[in-house]
Amino acid sequence: MLLGCIGDDFTGSSDLGNTLAKAGMRVVQYSGVPTGPADPDVEAGIVALKSRSLPVEEAVRLSLEALEWLQEQGCQQILFKYCSTFDSTPEGNIGPVAEALARELEADQVIFCPAFPAAGRTVYQGCLFVGDRLLNDSGMENHPLTPMTDPDLRRWLALQSTVGVGHVPAATVWQGADAVRDRIAAESDAGKPFVICDAIRDEDLLTLGAAADGAPLITGGSGIALGLPENFRRQGLLSPEPPVWEGQVGRVAVLSGSCSRATRGQVAHHIGLGEAALEIDPREVLAGTFGAMDAAEWVLGQDGAPLVFSSADPRTVRAVQAEYGTEEVAHALEEFFADLARYLVDGGVTRLITAGGETSGAVVEGLELGQLDIGPEIAPGVPAIRAGEDLVLALKSGNFGAEDFFDRAARMLGDEG
Ligand SMILES: Nc1ncnc2c1ncn2[C@@H]1O[C@H](COP(=O)(O)OP(=O)(O)O)[C@@H](O)[C@H]1O
Ligand SMILES: O=C(O)[C@@H](O)C(=O)COP(=O)(O)O
């Protein structure tokens, strides 16, 4: 294993897997820290944690465990992957996890760059944009768990960090990798070892990737990985043979716990296509009057690509959170989707599409899927995944995918894969 990655959620980890696999690396995503050694032909290993919204100490502990395992596999470089919308709170977890990893790796210059231009995320003047909107005006300010209310990443990361936060402006990135390295070193010398890097095009991310050659620790969205495989390829370390992908026949189901704008559009579109859809009321789940078994029975009685969703608009989400508590609602729904996924796979579903990072994490953990092989891209940031002989998955980030994503994923995971 050359590149060791720690993902703070499951969709984000598969997004990273997609980038690395497209660039020709053999990638495996692990659910949590594995107990045994990795297959020897894995070139990039991603330990997916569900640590984005955990208490800080727990996120740090899990990330350090992941680091230890990746180091045991011989990784030369560590990448900490977080969301391209920098999902975090003023307490963490991006800053504290990065600090712990940097301490362990003795890294005194650490790149931070969530940019992912293919999905509309760009960083300019230290601020994060989603399309033509600043982050705090993109819908992310209403996220159920990590509302992003400040687009200035230097300010937001500084709130979460005990070390200084510097900046590499776009003008420096455009001068090339050497200029970036010089600027990062200067920021570090000035007491700012954490450096937010501007990037508005894939070329900028390739420059940052080249500048990161040999760095013990890099952090970012999946975009920051664009340029990394080339560093290993140049050294003749990558296998020339891409892995082969085969689709999966059988029943399909879509589970959506994401309340993000893009997902809500996909839910509406899927219903508009005439597919069967079942909306979950969190109150009924919390009260125990409607459970995963009820939903499973409904799904298994449908044709096509049935959808079970709790996706709701911000006002509805806020109302139920105010009534029952944010964590209580999230926990109940995630448990519901995890149980539902188990019943569905037991009932013969072989193609499972999940929307939402926390939701997907709960499902993958609920299914106890240890190793996920990353296949071809379904949409930017979302690969097809094989989770064993009879099960394929698409773990969609809340904000990713075009309106027809669910239908497209069902087809690509199947015979058209
Ligand atoms: N109707 C709802 N009301 C309140 N919370 C919800 C509702 N539906 C889903 N949630 C919770 O909101 C969170 C959405 O997060 P996640 O699954 O990561 O989606 P995204 O990828 O869009 O961030 C989950 O914890 C989920 O259980
Ligand atoms: O970088 C991204 O946007 C994704 O890779 C990601 O992390 C997704 O997280 P969710 O939006 O919570 O699914």
Short mmCIF file of C-alpha atoms and ligand atoms in Angstrom, two decimals:
data_model
loop_
_atom_site.label_atom_id
_atom_site.label_comp_id
_atom_site.label_asym_id
_atom_site.label_seq_id
_atom_site.Cartn_x
_atom_site.Cartn_y
_atom_site.Cartn_z
CA MET A 1 0.00 0.00 0.00
CA LEU A 2 1.43 3.34 -1.08
CA LEU A 3 -1.20 5.87 -0.16
CA GLY A 4 -3.07 5.54 3.12
CA CYS A 5 -6.32 7.46 3.40
CA ILE A 6 -8.58 8.23 6.32
CA GLY A 7 -12.08 9.30 5.34
CA ASP A 8 -14.35 10.99 7.87
CA ASP A 9 -17.45 9.43 6.31
CA PHE A 10 -18.42 6.67 3.93
CA THR A 11 -19.69 8.55 0.89
CA GLY A 12 -16.71 10.86 1.11
CA SER A 13 -14.40 7.87 1.22
CA SER A 14 -15.99 6.38 -1.88
CA ASP A 15 -15.69 9.78 -3.58
CA LEU A 16 -11.97 9.68 -2.86
CA GLY A 17 -11.83 6.07 -4.05
CA ASN A 18 -13.44 7.21 -7.30
CA THR A 19 -10.76 9.85 -7.90
CA LEU A 20 -7.90 7.49 -7.16
CA ALA A 21 -9.37 4.61 -9.19
CA LYS A 22 -9.96 6.90 -12.18
CA ALA A 23 -6.31 7.91 -12.00
CA GLY A 24 -5.35 4.24 -12.23
CA MET A 25 -4.71 3.16 -8.64
CA ARG A 26 -6.01 -0.12 -7.19
CA VAL A 27 -8.24 1.12 -4.42
CA VAL A 28 -10.04 -0.61 -1.58
CA GLN A 29 -12.27 1.12 0.95
CA TYR A 30 -12.45 -0.45 4.41
CA SER A 31 -15.36 0.07 6.77
CA GLY A 32 -13.63 1.10 9.93
CA VAL A 33 -10.14 0.00 10.89
CA PRO A 34 -9.50 -3.52 9.58
CA THR A 35 -8.28 -6.17 11.98
CA GLY A 36 -6.04 -8.05 9.54
CA PRO A 37 -3.55 -7.10 6.85
CA ALA A 38 -4.60 -5.67 3.47
CA ASP A 39 -4.33 -7.62 0.20
CA PRO A 40 -0.84 -7.06 -1.15
CA ASP A 41 -2.06 -5.64 -4.49
CA VAL A 42 -3.93 -2.70 -2.90
CA GLU A 43 -2.14 0.54 -3.83
CA ALA A 44 -4.42 2.99 -2.07
CA GLY A 45 -6.30 1.94 1.06
CA ILE A 46 -9.10 4.11 2.43
CA VAL A 47 -10.19 3.56 6.00
CA ALA A 48 -13.71 4.95 6.08
CA LEU A 49 -14.75 6.19 9.50
CA LYS A 50 -18.06 7.60 10.55
CA SER A 51 -16.21 10.27 12.46
CA ARG A 52 -17.44 13.53 10.93
CA SER A 53 -20.08 14.12 13.57
CA LEU A 54 -18.67 12.16 16.50
CA PRO A 55 -17.44 13.89 19.65
CA VAL A 56 -13.95 15.28 18.99
CA GLU A 57 -12.03 12.86 21.24
CA GLU A 58 -13.64 9.85 19.63
CA ALA A 59 -12.98 11.11 16.11
CA VAL A 60 -9.33 11.69 17.03
CA ARG A 61 -8.98 8.26 18.65
CA LEU A 62 -10.46 6.45 15.63
CA SER A 63 -8.36 8.45 13.18
CA LEU A 64 -5.17 7.59 15.06
CA GLU A 65 -6.13 3.91 15.05
CA ALA A 66 -6.65 4.14 11.30
CA LEU A 67 -3.28 5.85 10.94
CA GLU A 68 -1.53 3.09 12.86
CA TRP A 69 -3.06 0.39 10.66
CA LEU A 70 -2.18 2.25 7.46
CA GLN A 71 1.38 2.70 8.64
CA GLU A 72 1.57 -1.03 9.35
CA GLN A 73 0.59 -1.60 5.69
CA GLY A 74 3.66 0.40 4.64
CA CYS A 75 1.96 3.59 3.38
CA GLN A 76 4.35 6.32 2.29
CA GLN A 77 1.84 9.12 2.53
CA ILE A 78 -1.36 9.79 4.48
CA LEU A 79 -4.38 11.65 3.18
CA PHE A 80 -7.12 12.82 5.53
CA LYS A 81 -10.32 13.18 3.47
CA TYR A 82 -13.17 15.42 4.61
CA CYS A 83 -16.10 16.93 2.80
CA SER A 84 -15.77 19.30 -0.15
CA THR A 85 -18.14 21.53 1.79
CA PHE A 86 -15.76 21.33 4.80
CA ASP A 87 -18.53 19.87 7.01
CA SER A 88 -17.51 20.57 10.59
CA THR A 89 -18.45 22.70 13.57
CA PRO A 90 -16.44 25.36 15.43
CA GLU A 91 -15.27 22.51 17.71
CA GLY A 92 -14.15 20.13 14.96
CA ASN A 93 -13.61 17.56 13.75
CA ILE A 94 -11.34 18.60 10.88
CA GLY A 95 -8.90 20.70 12.93
CA PRO A 96 -8.43 18.36 15.91
CA VAL A 97 -8.10 15.23 13.74
CA ALA A 98 -5.58 16.93 11.45
CA GLU A 99 -3.60 18.14 14.46
CA ALA A 100 -3.43 14.66 15.94
CA LEU A 101 -2.34 13.13 12.63
CA ALA A 102 0.22 15.88 12.04
CA ARG A 103 1.68 15.36 15.51
CA GLU A 104 1.99 11.62 14.97
CA LEU A 105 3.53 12.06 11.51
CA GLU A 106 5.73 14.99 12.59
CA ALA A 107 4.25 17.03 9.75
CA ASP A 108 4.80 20.77 10.18
CA GLN A 109 3.34 21.80 6.82
CA VAL A 110 -0.16 20.58 6.06
CA ILE A 111 -2.25 21.41 3.00
CA PHE A 112 -6.00 21.94 3.47
CA CYS A 113 -8.01 22.06 0.29
CA PRO A 114 -11.63 20.89 -0.04
CA ALA A 115 -11.94 22.10 -3.67
CA PHE A 116 -13.70 19.77 -6.09
CA PRO A 117 -14.35 21.81 -9.25
CA ALA A 118 -16.21 18.97 -11.05
CA ALA A 119 -18.84 19.19 -8.30
CA GLY A 120 -18.77 23.01 -8.22
CA ARG A 121 -16.66 23.38 -5.06
CA THR A 122 -13.87 25.93 -5.46
CA VAL A 123 -11.63 27.76 -3.01
CA TYR A 124 -10.66 31.35 -3.77
CA GLN A 125 -9.20 33.96 -1.43
CA GLY A 126 -9.47 31.34 1.30
CA CYS A 127 -13.25 31.14 0.87
CA LEU A 128 -15.25 28.12 -0.25
CA PHE A 129 -17.82 28.42 -3.03
CA VAL A 130 -20.49 25.94 -4.10
CA GLY A 131 -21.24 26.81 -7.71
CA ASP A 132 -21.60 30.60 -7.80
CA ARG A 133 -22.60 30.83 -4.11
CA LEU A 134 -20.50 31.23 -1.03
CA LEU A 135 -20.69 28.14 1.18
CA ASN A 136 -22.94 29.83 3.77
CA ASP A 137 -25.46 30.69 1.04
CA SER A 138 -25.47 27.31 -0.68
CA GLY A 139 -27.95 25.37 1.45
CA MET A 140 -25.11 24.04 3.61
CA GLU A 141 -26.04 26.64 6.24
CA ASN A 142 -29.10 24.41 6.88
CA HIS A 143 -27.26 21.09 7.20
CA PRO A 144 -28.90 19.03 9.97
CA LEU A 145 -25.60 18.20 11.74
CA THR A 146 -22.88 20.55 10.50
CA PRO A 147 -24.46 23.84 9.43
CA MET A 148 -21.78 25.80 7.56
CA THR A 149 -22.31 29.43 8.41
CA ASP A 150 -18.92 30.91 7.44
CA PRO A 151 -17.34 30.52 3.98
CA ASP A 152 -13.87 31.70 5.11
CA LEU A 153 -11.97 28.47 5.67
CA ARG A 154 -9.08 30.21 7.40
CA ARG A 155 -11.45 31.54 10.04
CA TRP A 156 -13.46 28.32 10.35
CA LEU A 157 -10.37 26.10 10.61
CA ALA A 158 -8.74 28.49 13.10
CA LEU A 159 -11.75 28.09 15.41
CA GLN A 160 -11.07 24.33 15.49
CA SER A 161 -7.28 24.43 15.73
CA THR A 162 -4.65 25.29 18.30
CA VAL A 163 -2.05 25.97 15.57
CA GLY A 164 -1.89 28.89 13.13
CA VAL A 165 -3.72 28.82 9.80
CA GLY A 166 -2.07 30.24 6.67
CA HIS A 167 -3.06 30.60 3.04
CA VAL A 168 -1.73 29.86 -0.44
CA PRO A 169 -3.53 32.22 -2.83
CA ALA A 170 -4.56 31.23 -6.34
CA ALA A 171 -1.95 33.56 -7.84
CA THR A 172 0.76 31.45 -6.18
CA VAL A 173 -0.85 28.17 -7.24
CA TRP A 174 -0.79 29.41 -10.84
CA GLN A 175 2.98 29.88 -10.59
CA GLY A 176 3.42 26.12 -10.15
CA ALA A 177 4.39 23.49 -7.60
CA ASP A 178 7.69 25.07 -6.55
CA ALA A 179 6.01 28.38 -5.74
CA VAL A 180 3.38 26.51 -3.72
CA ARG A 181 6.01 24.61 -1.77
CA ASP A 182 7.88 27.86 -1.02
CA ARG A 183 4.72 29.59 0.17
CA ILE A 184 3.71 26.66 2.39
CA ALA A 185 7.19 26.62 3.95
CA ALA A 186 7.02 30.39 4.53
CA GLU A 187 3.60 30.10 6.17
CA SER A 188 4.86 27.29 8.38
CA ASP A 189 7.94 29.32 9.37
CA ALA A 190 5.55 32.14 10.28
CA GLY A 191 3.77 29.86 12.75
CA LYS A 192 0.99 28.75 10.37
CA PRO A 193 1.56 25.06 9.66
CA PHE A 194 -2.05 24.52 8.50
CA VAL A 195 -2.38 26.07 5.08
CA ILE A 196 -5.64 26.66 3.22
CA CYS A 197 -4.86 26.38 -0.50
CA ASP A 198 -6.92 28.07 -3.19
CA ALA A 199 -7.95 25.90 -6.15
CA ILE A 200 -10.57 26.71 -8.73
CA ARG A 201 -9.70 24.31 -11.56
CA ASP A 202 -8.52 20.70 -11.75
CA GLU A 203 -5.16 22.05 -13.01
CA ASP A 204 -4.76 23.84 -9.66
CA LEU A 205 -5.36 20.58 -7.82
CA LEU A 206 -2.79 18.85 -10.01
CA THR A 207 -0.30 21.57 -9.08
CA LEU A 208 -1.10 21.09 -5.38
CA GLY A 209 -0.74 17.33 -5.83
CA ALA A 210 2.70 17.79 -7.38
CA ALA A 211 3.65 20.17 -4.55
CA ALA A 212 2.56 17.52 -2.05
CA ASP A 213 4.92 14.88 -3.45
CA GLY A 214 6.62 13.31 -0.43
CA ALA A 215 4.56 15.23 2.16
CA PRO A 216 3.75 12.94 5.08
CA LEU A 217 0.21 14.34 5.48
CA ILE A 218 -2.23 15.99 3.11
CA THR A 219 -5.82 16.94 3.86
CA GLY A 220 -8.71 17.83 1.62
CA GLY A 221 -11.70 16.77 -0.42
CA SER A 222 -11.32 14.13 -3.07
CA GLY A 223 -9.97 16.75 -5.48
CA ILE A 224 -6.71 17.02 -3.58
CA ALA A 225 -6.03 13.40 -4.58
CA LEU A 226 -6.17 14.16 -8.33
CA GLY A 227 -2.43 14.74 -8.65
CA LEU A 228 -1.17 12.17 -6.14
CA PRO A 229 -1.23 8.96 -8.24
CA GLU A 230 1.12 10.59 -10.74
CA ASN A 231 3.74 11.02 -8.01
CA PHE A 232 3.73 7.25 -7.48
CA ARG A 233 3.48 6.45 -11.20
CA ARG A 234 6.55 8.56 -11.93
CA GLN A 235 8.47 6.33 -9.56
CA GLY A 236 7.21 3.22 -11.40
CA LEU A 237 5.26 2.07 -8.32
CA LEU A 238 1.79 1.55 -9.87
CA SER A 239 0.50 -1.58 -11.55
CA PRO A 240 -0.33 -0.98 -15.24
CA GLU A 241 -3.43 -3.25 -15.17
CA PRO A 242 -6.73 -1.59 -14.17
CA PRO A 243 -9.07 -3.89 -12.20
CA VAL A 244 -12.08 -5.33 -14.10
CA TRP A 245 -15.64 -4.32 -13.10
CA GLU A 246 -18.73 -6.51 -13.57
CA GLY A 247 -22.31 -5.36 -12.97
CA GLN A 248 -24.83 -7.23 -10.86
CA VAL A 249 -28.28 -8.50 -11.81
CA GLY A 250 -31.13 -8.60 -9.28
CA ARG A 251 -33.37 -6.39 -7.20
CA VAL A 252 -32.57 -2.76 -6.55
CA ALA A 253 -33.56 -0.39 -3.75
CA VAL A 254 -32.83 3.27 -2.99
CA LEU A 255 -32.54 4.54 0.61
CA SER A 256 -32.27 8.28 1.18
CA GLY A 257 -31.65 9.95 4.54
CA SER A 258 -29.99 13.00 3.04
CA CYS A 259 -31.83 16.31 3.39
CA SER A 260 -29.43 18.15 1.08
CA ARG A 261 -30.78 20.19 -1.78
CA ALA A 262 -29.45 17.92 -4.54
CA THR A 263 -30.89 14.80 -2.94
CA ARG A 264 -34.30 16.36 -2.47
CA GLY A 265 -34.28 17.15 -6.19
CA GLN A 266 -33.35 13.55 -6.98
CA VAL A 267 -36.13 12.24 -4.75
CA ALA A 268 -38.68 14.45 -6.53
CA HIS A 269 -37.35 13.39 -9.92
CA HIS A 270 -37.48 9.70 -9.06
CA ILE A 271 -41.07 10.04 -7.91
CA GLY A 272 -41.79 11.95 -11.14
CA LEU A 273 -40.49 8.96 -13.12
CA GLY A 274 -43.31 6.93 -11.60
CA GLU A 275 -41.06 4.83 -9.34
CA ALA A 276 -42.59 3.61 -6.07
CA ALA A 277 -41.63 5.85 -3.14
CA LEU A 278 -42.26 5.67 0.58
CA GLU A 279 -41.72 8.75 2.76
CA ILE A 280 -40.62 8.08 6.32
CA ASP A 281 -41.92 10.24 9.13
CA PRO A 282 -39.23 10.42 11.84
CA ARG A 283 -41.93 10.81 14.50
CA GLU A 284 -43.35 7.39 13.65
CA VAL A 285 -39.88 5.85 13.74
CA LEU A 286 -39.15 7.49 17.11
CA ALA A 287 -42.50 6.35 18.48
CA GLY A 288 -41.93 2.82 17.22
CA THR A 289 -45.19 2.83 15.24
CA PHE A 290 -43.39 2.31 11.92
CA GLY A 291 -40.19 0.32 11.68
CA ALA A 292 -37.60 -1.04 9.28
CA MET A 293 -39.45 -4.34 8.88
CA ASP A 294 -42.58 -2.49 7.71
CA ALA A 295 -40.54 -0.58 5.16
CA ALA A 296 -38.74 -3.74 4.00
CA GLU A 297 -42.03 -5.52 3.39
CA TRP A 298 -43.19 -2.55 1.35
CA VAL A 299 -39.97 -2.43 -0.74
CA LEU A 300 -39.95 -6.15 -1.45
CA GLY A 301 -43.52 -5.87 -2.74
CA GLN A 302 -42.57 -3.27 -5.40
CA ASP A 303 -41.15 -3.46 -8.92
CA GLY A 304 -38.54 -1.17 -10.43
CA ALA A 305 -36.27 0.88 -8.18
CA PRO A 306 -38.37 1.61 -5.06
CA LEU A 307 -37.26 4.53 -2.91
CA VAL A 308 -37.53 4.89 0.86
CA PHE A 309 -36.74 8.42 1.99
CA SER A 310 -36.75 10.64 5.06
CA SER A 311 -35.30 13.53 3.02
CA ALA A 312 -37.15 16.67 4.05
CA ASP A 313 -36.89 20.44 3.68
CA PRO A 314 -35.01 22.51 6.29
CA ARG A 315 -38.16 23.76 8.04
CA THR A 316 -39.52 20.25 8.53
CA VAL A 317 -36.12 19.03 9.74
CA ARG A 318 -35.78 21.88 12.23
CA ALA A 319 -39.26 21.26 13.62
CA VAL A 320 -38.66 17.59 14.37
CA GLN A 321 -35.18 18.33 15.75
CA ALA A 322 -36.62 20.97 18.09
CA GLU A 323 -39.20 18.49 19.30
CA TYR A 324 -36.99 15.42 19.83
CA GLY A 325 -33.35 16.60 19.69
CA THR A 326 -31.00 16.57 16.68
CA GLU A 327 -28.96 13.55 17.71
CA GLU A 328 -31.97 11.52 18.77
CA VAL A 329 -33.65 12.00 15.40
CA ALA A 330 -30.45 11.31 13.45
CA HIS A 331 -29.71 8.22 15.50
CA ALA A 332 -33.23 6.81 15.12
CA LEU A 333 -33.27 7.35 11.36
CA GLU A 334 -29.78 5.98 10.83
CA GLU A 335 -30.66 2.87 12.83
CA PHE A 336 -33.85 2.56 10.80
CA PHE A 337 -31.97 2.69 7.48
CA ALA A 338 -29.27 0.28 8.71
CA ASP A 339 -31.91 -2.27 9.78
CA LEU A 340 -33.84 -1.74 6.57
CA ALA A 341 -30.73 -2.39 4.48
CA ARG A 342 -30.12 -5.65 6.36
CA TYR A 343 -33.69 -6.83 5.80
CA LEU A 344 -33.50 -5.90 2.13
CA VAL A 345 -30.24 -7.69 1.46
CA ASP A 346 -31.60 -10.74 3.32
CA GLY A 347 -34.70 -10.41 1.14
CA GLY A 348 -32.72 -10.56 -2.11
CA VAL A 349 -31.77 -6.96 -2.93
CA THR A 350 -28.43 -7.05 -4.76
CA ARG A 351 -28.12 -3.41 -5.87
CA LEU A 352 -28.39 -0.87 -3.08
CA ILE A 353 -28.23 2.87 -3.57
CA THR A 354 -27.93 5.10 -0.51
CA ALA A 355 -28.01 8.89 -0.31
CA GLY A 356 -26.34 10.81 2.51
CA GLY A 357 -22.98 10.39 4.20
CA GLU A 358 -24.20 9.55 7.68
CA THR A 359 -26.99 7.45 6.25
CA SER A 360 -24.62 5.51 3.99
CA GLY A 361 -22.22 5.00 6.87
CA ALA A 362 -24.99 3.57 9.00
CA VAL A 363 -26.03 1.24 6.18
CA VAL A 364 -22.53 -0.03 5.44
CA GLU A 365 -21.83 -0.56 9.14
CA GLY A 366 -25.22 -2.21 9.60
CA LEU A 367 -24.47 -4.63 6.77
CA GLU A 368 -21.05 -5.28 8.29
CA LEU A 369 -19.34 -4.85 4.95
CA GLY A 370 -15.63 -5.01 5.64
CA GLN A 371 -14.06 -4.36 2.27
CA LEU A 372 -15.45 -2.38 -0.67
CA ASP A 373 -13.80 -2.59 -4.09
CA ILE A 374 -14.04 0.68 -5.98
CA GLY A 375 -15.36 0.38 -9.55
CA PRO A 376 -16.19 2.83 -12.35
CA GLU A 377 -17.69 6.27 -11.90
CA ILE A 378 -21.48 6.70 -11.90
CA ALA A 379 -21.37 10.48 -11.45
CA PRO A 380 -18.62 12.87 -10.34
CA GLY A 381 -17.67 11.76 -6.83
CA VAL A 382 -19.73 8.57 -6.84
CA PRO A 383 -18.29 5.23 -7.94
CA ALA A 384 -19.92 1.86 -8.36
CA ILE A 385 -18.78 -0.37 -5.50
CA ARG A 386 -18.64 -4.14 -5.14
CA ALA A 387 -19.20 -5.34 -1.59
CA GLY A 388 -19.00 -9.09 -2.15
CA GLU A 389 -20.16 -11.67 -4.67
CA ASP A 390 -23.85 -10.70 -4.64
CA LEU A 391 -23.97 -7.07 -3.60
CA VAL A 392 -23.10 -3.84 -5.34
CA LEU A 393 -23.59 -0.35 -3.94
CA ALA A 394 -23.63 3.32 -4.75
CA LEU A 395 -23.00 5.54 -1.72
CA LYS A 396 -24.05 9.01 -2.80
CA SER A 397 -23.00 12.11 -1.01
CA GLY A 398 -25.99 14.26 -0.18
CA ASN A 399 -24.98 16.99 -2.58
CA PHE A 400 -23.75 14.95 -5.51
CA GLY A 401 -25.34 13.69 -8.68
CA ALA A 402 -27.72 15.03 -11.32
CA GLU A 403 -31.50 14.78 -10.93
CA ASP A 404 -31.66 11.34 -12.52
CA PHE A 405 -28.95 9.93 -10.28
CA PHE A 406 -30.99 7.10 -8.72
CA ASP A 407 -32.13 5.77 -12.07
CA ARG A 408 -28.68 6.11 -13.58
CA ALA A 409 -27.05 4.35 -10.63
CA ALA A 410 -29.54 1.48 -10.78
CA ARG A 411 -28.70 0.96 -14.44
CA MET A 412 -24.95 1.30 -14.04
CA LEU A 413 -24.82 -1.08 -11.09
CA GLY A 414 -26.72 -3.60 -13.17
CA ASP A 415 -26.06 -5.08 -16.55
CA GLU A 416 -24.98 -1.79 -18.03
CA GLY A 417 -22.13 -1.57 -15.53
N1 LIG B 1 -36.64 14.18 8.11
C1 LIG B 1 -35.55 14.32 8.86
N2 LIG B 1 -35.57 15.10 9.95
C2 LIG B 1 -34.45 15.27 10.70
N3 LIG B 1 -33.28 14.68 10.44
C3 LIG B 1 -33.20 13.88 9.36
C4 LIG B 1 -34.35 13.68 8.51
N4 LIG B 1 -33.96 12.84 7.52
C5 LIG B 1 -32.69 12.55 7.75
N5 LIG B 1 -32.20 13.16 8.84
C6 LIG B 1 -30.86 13.06 9.39
O1 LIG B 1 -30.06 14.06 8.76
C7 LIG B 1 -28.73 13.58 8.59
C8 LIG B 1 -28.37 13.76 7.12
O2 LIG B 1 -27.02 13.52 7.00
P1 LIG B 1 -26.40 12.65 5.84
O3 LIG B 1 -27.01 11.29 5.76
O4 LIG B 1 -24.91 12.72 6.05
O5 LIG B 1 -26.81 13.45 4.54
P2 LIG B 1 -25.90 14.47 3.70
O6 LIG B 1 -24.95 13.64 2.90
O7 LIG B 1 -26.89 15.21 2.87
O8 LIG B 1 -25.15 15.33 4.68
C9 LIG B 1 -28.73 12.12 9.00
O9 LIG B 1 -28.20 11.98 10.29
C10 LIG B 1 -30.21 11.76 8.97
O10 LIG B 1 -30.54 10.69 9.82
O1 LIG B 2 -16.48 15.87 -0.62
C1 LIG B 2 -17.66 15.62 -0.68
O2 LIG B 2 -18.54 16.47 -0.88
C2 LIG B 2 -18.07 14.19 -0.45
O3 LIG B 2 -17.02 13.34 -0.71
C3 LIG B 2 -18.46 13.96 0.96
O4 LIG B 2 -17.65 13.97 1.86
C4 LIG B 2 -19.86 13.73 1.14
O5 LIG B 2 -20.41 13.87 2.43
P1 LIG B 2 -21.99 13.93 2.56
O6 LIG B 2 -22.46 15.19 1.88
O7 LIG B 2 -22.29 13.92 4.03
O8 LIG B 2 -22.53 12.71 1.89
#
